Coordinates of C-alpha atoms and ligand atoms in Angstrom, one line a residue:
M493 CA 28.4 -74.9 32.6
S494 CA 24.8 -76.0 32.5
V495 CA 22.5 -74.2 34.9
I496 CA 18.7 -74.5 35.7
R497 CA 16.8 -71.6 34.2
S498 CA 13.1 -70.7 34.9
Q499 CA 11.7 -69.9 31.5
I500 CA 8.4 -68.0 31.0
V501 CA 6.8 -70.1 28.2
G502 CA 3.3 -68.6 28.0
C503 CA 1.2 -65.7 29.3
G504 CA -2.4 -64.8 29.3
S505 CA -4.7 -62.2 30.9
Y506 CA -8.3 -61.4 31.5
L507 CA -10.2 -58.1 32.1
P508 CA -13.9 -57.9 33.2
A509 CA -16.3 -56.7 30.5
H510 CA -17.3 -53.5 32.2
A511 CA -14.9 -50.7 31.4
M512 CA -15.7 -47.8 33.7
S513 CA -14.6 -44.5 32.2
N514 CA -13.5 -41.3 34.0
A515 CA -16.7 -39.7 32.9
E516 CA -18.8 -42.5 34.5
L517 CA -16.7 -42.1 37.7
S518 CA -17.1 -38.4 37.8
K519 CA -20.9 -38.9 38.3
R520 CA -20.1 -40.8 41.5
V521 CA -17.4 -38.6 43.1
D522 CA -16.1 -35.1 42.8
T523 CA -13.5 -35.6 40.1
T524 CA -12.9 -34.9 36.4
D525 CA -11.5 -36.7 33.4
E526 CA -8.9 -34.0 33.2
W527 CA -7.6 -34.4 36.7
I528 CA -7.4 -38.2 36.5
V529 CA -5.7 -38.2 33.1
E530 CA -3.2 -35.5 34.0
R531 CA -2.2 -36.9 37.4
T532 CA -2.3 -40.6 36.6
G533 CA -2.8 -41.3 32.8
I534 CA -5.8 -43.5 33.7
K535 CA -8.8 -43.3 31.3
N536 CA -10.6 -46.6 32.1
R537 CA -10.6 -49.3 34.7
H538 CA -12.5 -52.6 34.5
I539 CA -14.9 -53.6 37.2
A540 CA -15.8 -57.2 37.9
A541 CA -19.5 -58.1 37.5
E542 CA -21.6 -59.0 40.5
G543 CA -20.7 -62.6 41.4
E544 CA -17.5 -62.5 39.3
L545 CA -14.7 -63.6 41.7
T546 CA -11.0 -63.3 41.8
S547 CA -10.7 -67.1 41.1
D548 CA -12.9 -66.7 38.0
M549 CA -10.6 -64.1 36.6
A550 CA -7.5 -66.0 37.7
L551 CA -8.9 -69.1 35.9
A552 CA -9.5 -67.2 32.7
A553 CA -6.0 -65.8 32.7
A554 CA -4.5 -69.2 33.6
R555 CA -6.3 -71.0 30.7
A556 CA -5.1 -68.3 28.3
A557 CA -1.5 -68.7 29.6
L558 CA -1.7 -72.5 29.3
A559 CA -3.0 -72.2 25.7
N560 CA -0.2 -69.7 24.9
A561 CA 2.3 -72.2 26.3
Q562 CA 0.7 -75.1 24.5
M563 CA 0.6 -76.9 27.8
D564 CA -2.0 -79.2 29.3
A565 CA -3.0 -78.1 32.9
Q566 CA -2.1 -81.7 34.1
E567 CA 1.5 -80.9 33.5
L568 CA 1.5 -78.2 36.2
D569 CA 2.9 -79.1 39.6
T570 CA 2.5 -75.7 41.4
I571 CA 0.0 -72.8 41.3
I572 CA 1.0 -69.6 42.9
L573 CA -1.8 -67.0 43.0
A574 CA -0.8 -63.4 44.1
T575 CA -3.9 -61.6 45.4
T576 CA -5.0 -59.2 48.0
T577 CA -8.6 -59.9 47.3
P578 CA -9.1 -63.7 47.7
D579 CA -12.6 -65.2 47.3
N580 CA -12.7 -66.2 50.9
T581 CA -10.3 -65.6 53.9
F582 CA -9.5 -69.2 53.4
P583 CA -9.0 -71.5 51.6
A584 CA -6.5 -70.0 49.2
S585 CA -8.2 -69.0 46.0
A586 CA -5.3 -70.8 44.2
T587 CA -6.9 -74.1 45.3
T588 CA -10.2 -73.1 43.6
V589 CA -8.2 -72.4 40.4
Q590 CA -6.5 -75.8 40.9
A591 CA -9.8 -77.6 41.2
K592 CA -11.4 -75.8 38.2
L593 CA -8.4 -76.8 36.1
G594 CA -9.1 -80.4 37.1
L595 CA -5.8 -80.8 39.0
H596 CA -5.6 -83.1 42.0
H597 CA -1.9 -83.2 42.4
G598 CA 0.9 -80.7 43.3
A599 CA 0.5 -77.6 45.5
A600 CA -1.6 -74.5 45.1
F601 CA -1.3 -71.5 47.4
D602 CA -1.9 -67.7 47.6
I603 CA 0.7 -65.1 48.4
Q604 CA 0.1 -61.6 49.6
A605 CA 2.4 -58.8 48.7
V606 CA -0.3 -56.4 47.3
C607 CA 0.9 -54.7 44.1
S608 CA 4.3 -56.5 44.2
G609 CA 2.5 -59.9 44.4
F610 CA 3.3 -61.0 40.9
V611 CA 7.0 -60.1 41.2
Y612 CA 7.1 -62.0 44.5
G613 CA 5.3 -64.9 42.8
L614 CA 7.8 -65.1 39.9
T615 CA 10.7 -64.9 42.4
I616 CA 9.2 -67.8 44.4
A617 CA 8.6 -69.8 41.2
D618 CA 12.2 -69.2 40.2
T619 CA 13.5 -70.3 43.6
F620 CA 11.3 -73.4 43.6
I621 CA 12.5 -74.4 40.1
K622 CA 16.2 -73.9 41.0
A623 CA 15.6 -75.9 44.2
G624 CA 14.0 -78.8 42.3
Q625 CA 10.7 -78.2 44.1
G626 CA 8.7 -77.6 40.9
K627 CA 9.1 -77.9 37.1
N628 CA 6.0 -76.4 35.6
I629 CA 4.6 -73.5 37.7
L630 CA 1.6 -71.3 37.0
V631 CA 2.1 -67.8 38.5
I632 CA -1.1 -65.7 38.5
G633 CA -1.8 -62.1 39.7
A634 CA -5.6 -61.6 40.1
E635 CA -7.6 -58.9 41.9
T636 CA -11.2 -57.8 42.5
F637 CA -9.7 -54.6 43.9
S638 CA -12.9 -52.7 43.3
R639 CA -14.4 -54.5 46.4
L640 CA -11.8 -52.9 48.7
L641 CA -12.5 -49.4 47.5
D642 CA -14.3 -46.6 49.4
W643 CA -16.4 -45.3 46.5
D644 CA -16.8 -42.0 48.3
D645 CA -13.1 -41.4 48.5
R646 CA -11.9 -39.7 45.3
T647 CA -8.3 -39.9 46.3
T648 CA -8.3 -43.8 45.9
C649 CA -11.4 -44.9 44.0
V650 CA -10.3 -43.4 40.7
L651 CA -7.0 -45.3 40.7
F652 CA -7.8 -49.0 40.9
G653 CA -9.4 -51.7 38.8
D654 CA -10.0 -55.4 38.5
G655 CA -8.3 -58.0 36.3
A656 CA -5.9 -61.0 36.1
G657 CA -2.8 -62.1 34.3
A658 CA -0.8 -65.3 34.4
V659 CA 2.4 -66.9 33.2
V660 CA 3.6 -70.5 32.9
V661 CA 7.2 -70.9 34.2
R662 CA 9.0 -74.0 33.1
A663 CA 12.3 -75.5 34.2
G664 CA 14.9 -75.3 31.4
T665 CA 18.6 -75.2 31.1
G666 CA 21.1 -72.6 30.1
E667 CA 24.8 -71.9 30.0
G668 CA 24.8 -69.6 33.0
S669 CA 25.3 -66.5 30.9
N670 CA 23.0 -63.5 30.1
A671 CA 22.3 -65.1 26.7
D672 CA 20.2 -67.8 28.4
R673 CA 16.5 -67.7 28.0
G674 CA 14.6 -67.3 31.3
I675 CA 14.8 -65.4 34.6
L676 CA 18.4 -64.1 34.9
T677 CA 17.9 -62.4 38.3
A678 CA 15.1 -61.7 40.8
H679 CA 15.0 -59.4 43.9
I680 CA 12.2 -58.8 46.4
H681 CA 12.1 -56.4 49.4
S682 CA 9.8 -55.1 52.1
D683 CA 9.9 -52.5 54.8
G684 CA 7.0 -52.7 57.3
R685 CA 7.7 -49.2 58.8
Y686 CA 5.5 -47.7 56.0
K687 CA 2.4 -49.8 56.7
E688 CA 0.3 -46.7 57.4
K689 CA 1.0 -45.0 54.1
L690 CA -0.9 -47.7 52.1
Y691 CA -3.1 -50.2 53.8
V692 CA -6.7 -51.6 54.2
D693 CA -8.5 -50.5 57.4
G694 CA -10.0 -53.9 58.1
G695 CA -9.1 -57.6 58.2
P696 CA -10.2 -60.9 59.8
S697 CA -7.9 -60.4 62.9
S698 CA -8.3 -56.7 63.5
T699 CA -11.9 -55.8 62.7
G700 CA -13.6 -58.9 61.4
T701 CA -14.4 -56.9 58.2
V702 CA -12.8 -56.5 54.8
G703 CA -12.1 -52.8 55.1
H704 CA -11.2 -50.1 52.6
V705 CA -8.0 -49.0 51.0
R706 CA -6.4 -45.9 52.6
M707 CA -3.4 -44.2 51.0
E708 CA -1.1 -41.2 51.4
G709 CA -0.7 -40.9 47.7
R710 CA 2.1 -38.3 47.5
E711 CA 4.2 -40.2 50.1
V712 CA 3.7 -43.5 48.2
F713 CA 4.7 -41.8 45.0
R714 CA 7.9 -40.5 46.5
H715 CA 9.0 -43.9 47.8
A716 CA 7.9 -45.7 44.6
V717 CA 10.2 -43.7 42.4
V718 CA 13.2 -44.2 44.7
N719 CA 12.6 -47.9 45.5
I720 CA 11.8 -48.9 41.9
A721 CA 15.0 -47.2 40.6
E722 CA 17.0 -49.0 43.3
T723 CA 15.7 -52.4 42.5
I724 CA 16.3 -51.9 38.8
T725 CA 19.9 -51.0 39.6
E726 CA 20.4 -54.1 41.7
S727 CA 19.0 -56.3 38.9
L728 CA 21.4 -54.7 36.4
E729 CA 24.3 -55.0 38.9
A730 CA 23.6 -58.6 39.6
T731 CA 23.8 -59.5 35.9
G732 CA 26.4 -56.9 34.7
L733 CA 23.9 -55.6 32.2
S734 CA 23.2 -51.9 31.5
V735 CA 20.0 -50.0 30.9
A736 CA 20.8 -50.1 27.1
D737 CA 20.4 -53.9 27.2
I738 CA 16.8 -53.7 28.3
D739 CA 14.4 -54.2 25.4
W740 CA 11.2 -53.8 27.3
F741 CA 10.3 -52.3 30.6
V742 CA 7.1 -53.9 32.0
P743 CA 6.4 -52.1 35.2
H744 CA 3.6 -52.2 37.8
Q745 CA 0.9 -49.9 36.3
A746 CA 0.1 -47.5 39.2
N747 CA 0.6 -44.1 37.6
R748 CA 1.9 -42.9 34.2
R749 CA 4.0 -40.2 36.0
I750 CA 5.7 -42.9 38.1
L751 CA 6.6 -44.9 35.1
E752 CA 7.9 -42.0 33.1
G753 CA 9.7 -40.6 36.1
T754 CA 11.4 -44.0 36.7
A755 CA 12.4 -44.3 33.0
K756 CA 13.9 -40.8 33.0
R757 CA 15.8 -41.5 36.3
I758 CA 17.5 -44.6 34.9
G759 CA 17.9 -43.2 31.3
L760 CA 15.5 -45.6 29.6
P761 CA 13.7 -44.3 26.4
L762 CA 10.0 -43.9 27.0
E763 CA 9.2 -46.0 23.9
K764 CA 10.5 -49.1 25.8
I765 CA 7.8 -48.9 28.4
I766 CA 4.9 -51.3 28.0
M767 CA 2.2 -48.9 29.4
T768 CA -1.3 -50.2 30.0
V769 CA -2.3 -48.1 33.0
G770 CA -4.6 -45.9 30.8
E771 CA -6.8 -48.8 30.0
H772 CA -7.1 -50.7 33.3
G773 CA -5.7 -48.4 36.0
N774 CA -3.9 -50.0 39.0
T775 CA -4.9 -53.7 39.2
S776 CA -2.5 -54.4 42.0
A777 CA -0.9 -57.9 41.6
A778 CA -2.5 -58.3 38.1
S779 CA -0.9 -55.3 36.6
V780 CA 2.5 -56.6 35.6
P781 CA 1.2 -59.8 33.9
L782 CA -1.6 -57.8 32.2
A783 CA 1.0 -55.5 30.7
L784 CA 3.3 -58.4 29.8
D785 CA 0.5 -60.2 28.0
Q786 CA -0.4 -57.0 26.1
G787 CA 3.3 -56.6 25.0
V788 CA 3.6 -60.2 23.9
R789 CA 0.2 -60.3 22.0
D790 CA 0.8 -57.1 20.1
G791 CA 4.2 -58.4 19.0
R792 CA 6.4 -55.9 20.8
I793 CA 8.0 -58.5 23.1
K794 CA 9.7 -61.2 21.0
K795 CA 11.7 -64.3 21.8
G796 CA 15.2 -63.3 22.9
D797 CA 14.2 -59.8 24.2
M798 CA 15.4 -58.7 27.6
V799 CA 12.4 -57.9 29.7
L800 CA 12.6 -56.0 33.0
M801 CA 9.6 -56.3 35.4
E802 CA 9.2 -54.4 38.6
A803 CA 6.5 -53.5 41.2
M804 CA 6.0 -51.6 44.4
G805 CA 3.1 -51.6 46.8
G806 CA 1.7 -51.7 50.3
G807 CA 3.9 -52.9 53.1
F808 CA 6.0 -51.4 51.5
T809 CA 6.9 -54.2 49.2
W810 CA 8.9 -54.0 46.0
G811 CA 11.0 -56.0 43.7
S812 CA 12.2 -56.7 40.1
V813 CA 12.7 -59.6 37.8
L814 CA 14.9 -59.5 34.7
A815 CA 14.3 -62.2 32.2
R816 CA 15.2 -63.0 28.6
W817 CA 12.0 -63.9 26.8
Ligands
UT7_1658 O1 0.1 -49.6 43.7 C1 0.7 -49.1 44.8 C2 1.4 -47.9 44.6 N1 0.6 -46.8 44.5 C3 1.0 -45.7 43.9 O2 2.1 -45.8 43.4 C4 0.2 -44.4 44.0 C5 1.2 -43.3 44.2 N2 0.6 -42.0 44.2 C6 0.0 -41.4 43.1 O3 -0.1 -42.0 42.1 C7 -0.4 -40.0 43.3 O4 0.1 -39.4 44.5 C8 -2.0 -39.8 43.2 C9 -2.4 -40.0 41.8 C10 -2.6 -40.7 44.2 C11 -2.3 -38.3 43.6 O5 -1.7 -37.4 42.7 P1 -0.9 -36.2 43.4 O6 -0.4 -35.4 42.2 O7 0.1 -36.7 44.3 O8 -2.1 -35.4 44.0 P2 -2.3 -35.0 45.6 O9 -2.6 -36.2 46.4 O10 -1.1 -34.2 46.0 O11 -3.6 -34.1 45.5 C12 -3.6 -32.9 44.8 C13 -5.0 -32.3 44.9 C14 -5.6 -32.2 46.3 O12 -6.3 -31.0 46.4 P3 -5.6 -29.8 47.2 O13 -5.3 -30.3 48.6 O14 -4.4 -29.4 46.4 O15 -6.7 -28.8 47.1 C15 -6.5 -33.4 46.3 O16 -7.6 -33.2 47.2 O17 -5.9 -33.1 44.1 C16 -7.0 -33.4 44.9 N3 -7.5 -34.7 44.4 C17 -8.4 -34.8 43.4 N4 -9.0 -33.9 42.6 C18 -9.9 -34.4 41.7 C19 -7.2 -35.9 44.9 N5 -7.9 -36.8 44.2 C20 -8.6 -36.2 43.3 C21 -9.5 -36.6 42.3 N6 -10.1 -35.7 41.5 N7 -9.8 -37.9 42.1

């Protein structure tokens, strides 16, 4: 039986030039390199330069992904940009990327699911492709998260950074088995009861300001480990695969302890985690495609490998995508 499969045919990423170390940060707030490394695994985070926008980083990642896919931008029909930090409240920053790529056809729009944004974007792309709505879709996660931080709040400002990652998803065909190349299953969830645990205390409709990130870290941690393990289980159940079939685990990079805790909980060897949190911290929607690109470029993720992506963030939102590379 021939089925439509959404195949990830290229990826790319971008990090701003300025890497801010824990030592640099400890001059601004009451923190230490030891505390940050021990509690989170983070050593550096990249901070966008003055005037460097989410759309600039998204564009750089998009161009890298298109080059990696050996695809001309004109072949794209849809651009989905996952971001919590758009250039402007409107229009969607995706339309700026579209214009800068020289595209005047198709559709470009932003989605907002905070740290789960890229997993949501991939799920939407998969659904679009299966419904015949698009054939060549660019999915980007890009954030200037540093601009949402309260730089006097040590409980949040040490955790986040800026960056972008992108993939090109192309309509292909398969036999309907787990041997097919492409997305095999995708699952997204949200539960709005937990808004107060992780949110920004501003917005166009509430305060008319941008606001700052507020988080009950320990509570978010607790929910993250449970929700991530659950969504991994549902991906495996939907495909009949087991943890042993996963070649690479590409998680949202929030905290090394969450990633290791999740891996232990599901019985996945730690060597199978693509872990980049140490070098760029939590980049929200950009974190999964940044890690994916790292794993592909350093040769770990190879054609035919089974890749499990997941994320969890504000809302709460969470989800997972299982794909054969
Ligand atoms: O991307 C969305 C998902 N986000 C996440 O998944 C984040 C989940 N949460 C976490 O990663 C962790 O909860 C944190 C890294 C945010 C915090 O780690 P923790 O082990 O849960 O620490 P804690 O919040 O329980 O704080 C422990 C202590 C506190 O001091 P007391 O009350 O024990 O005296 C904090 O005030 O550490 C203190 N503390 C710090 N000390 C030095 C908090 N932040 C810092 C800091 N430097 N930056």
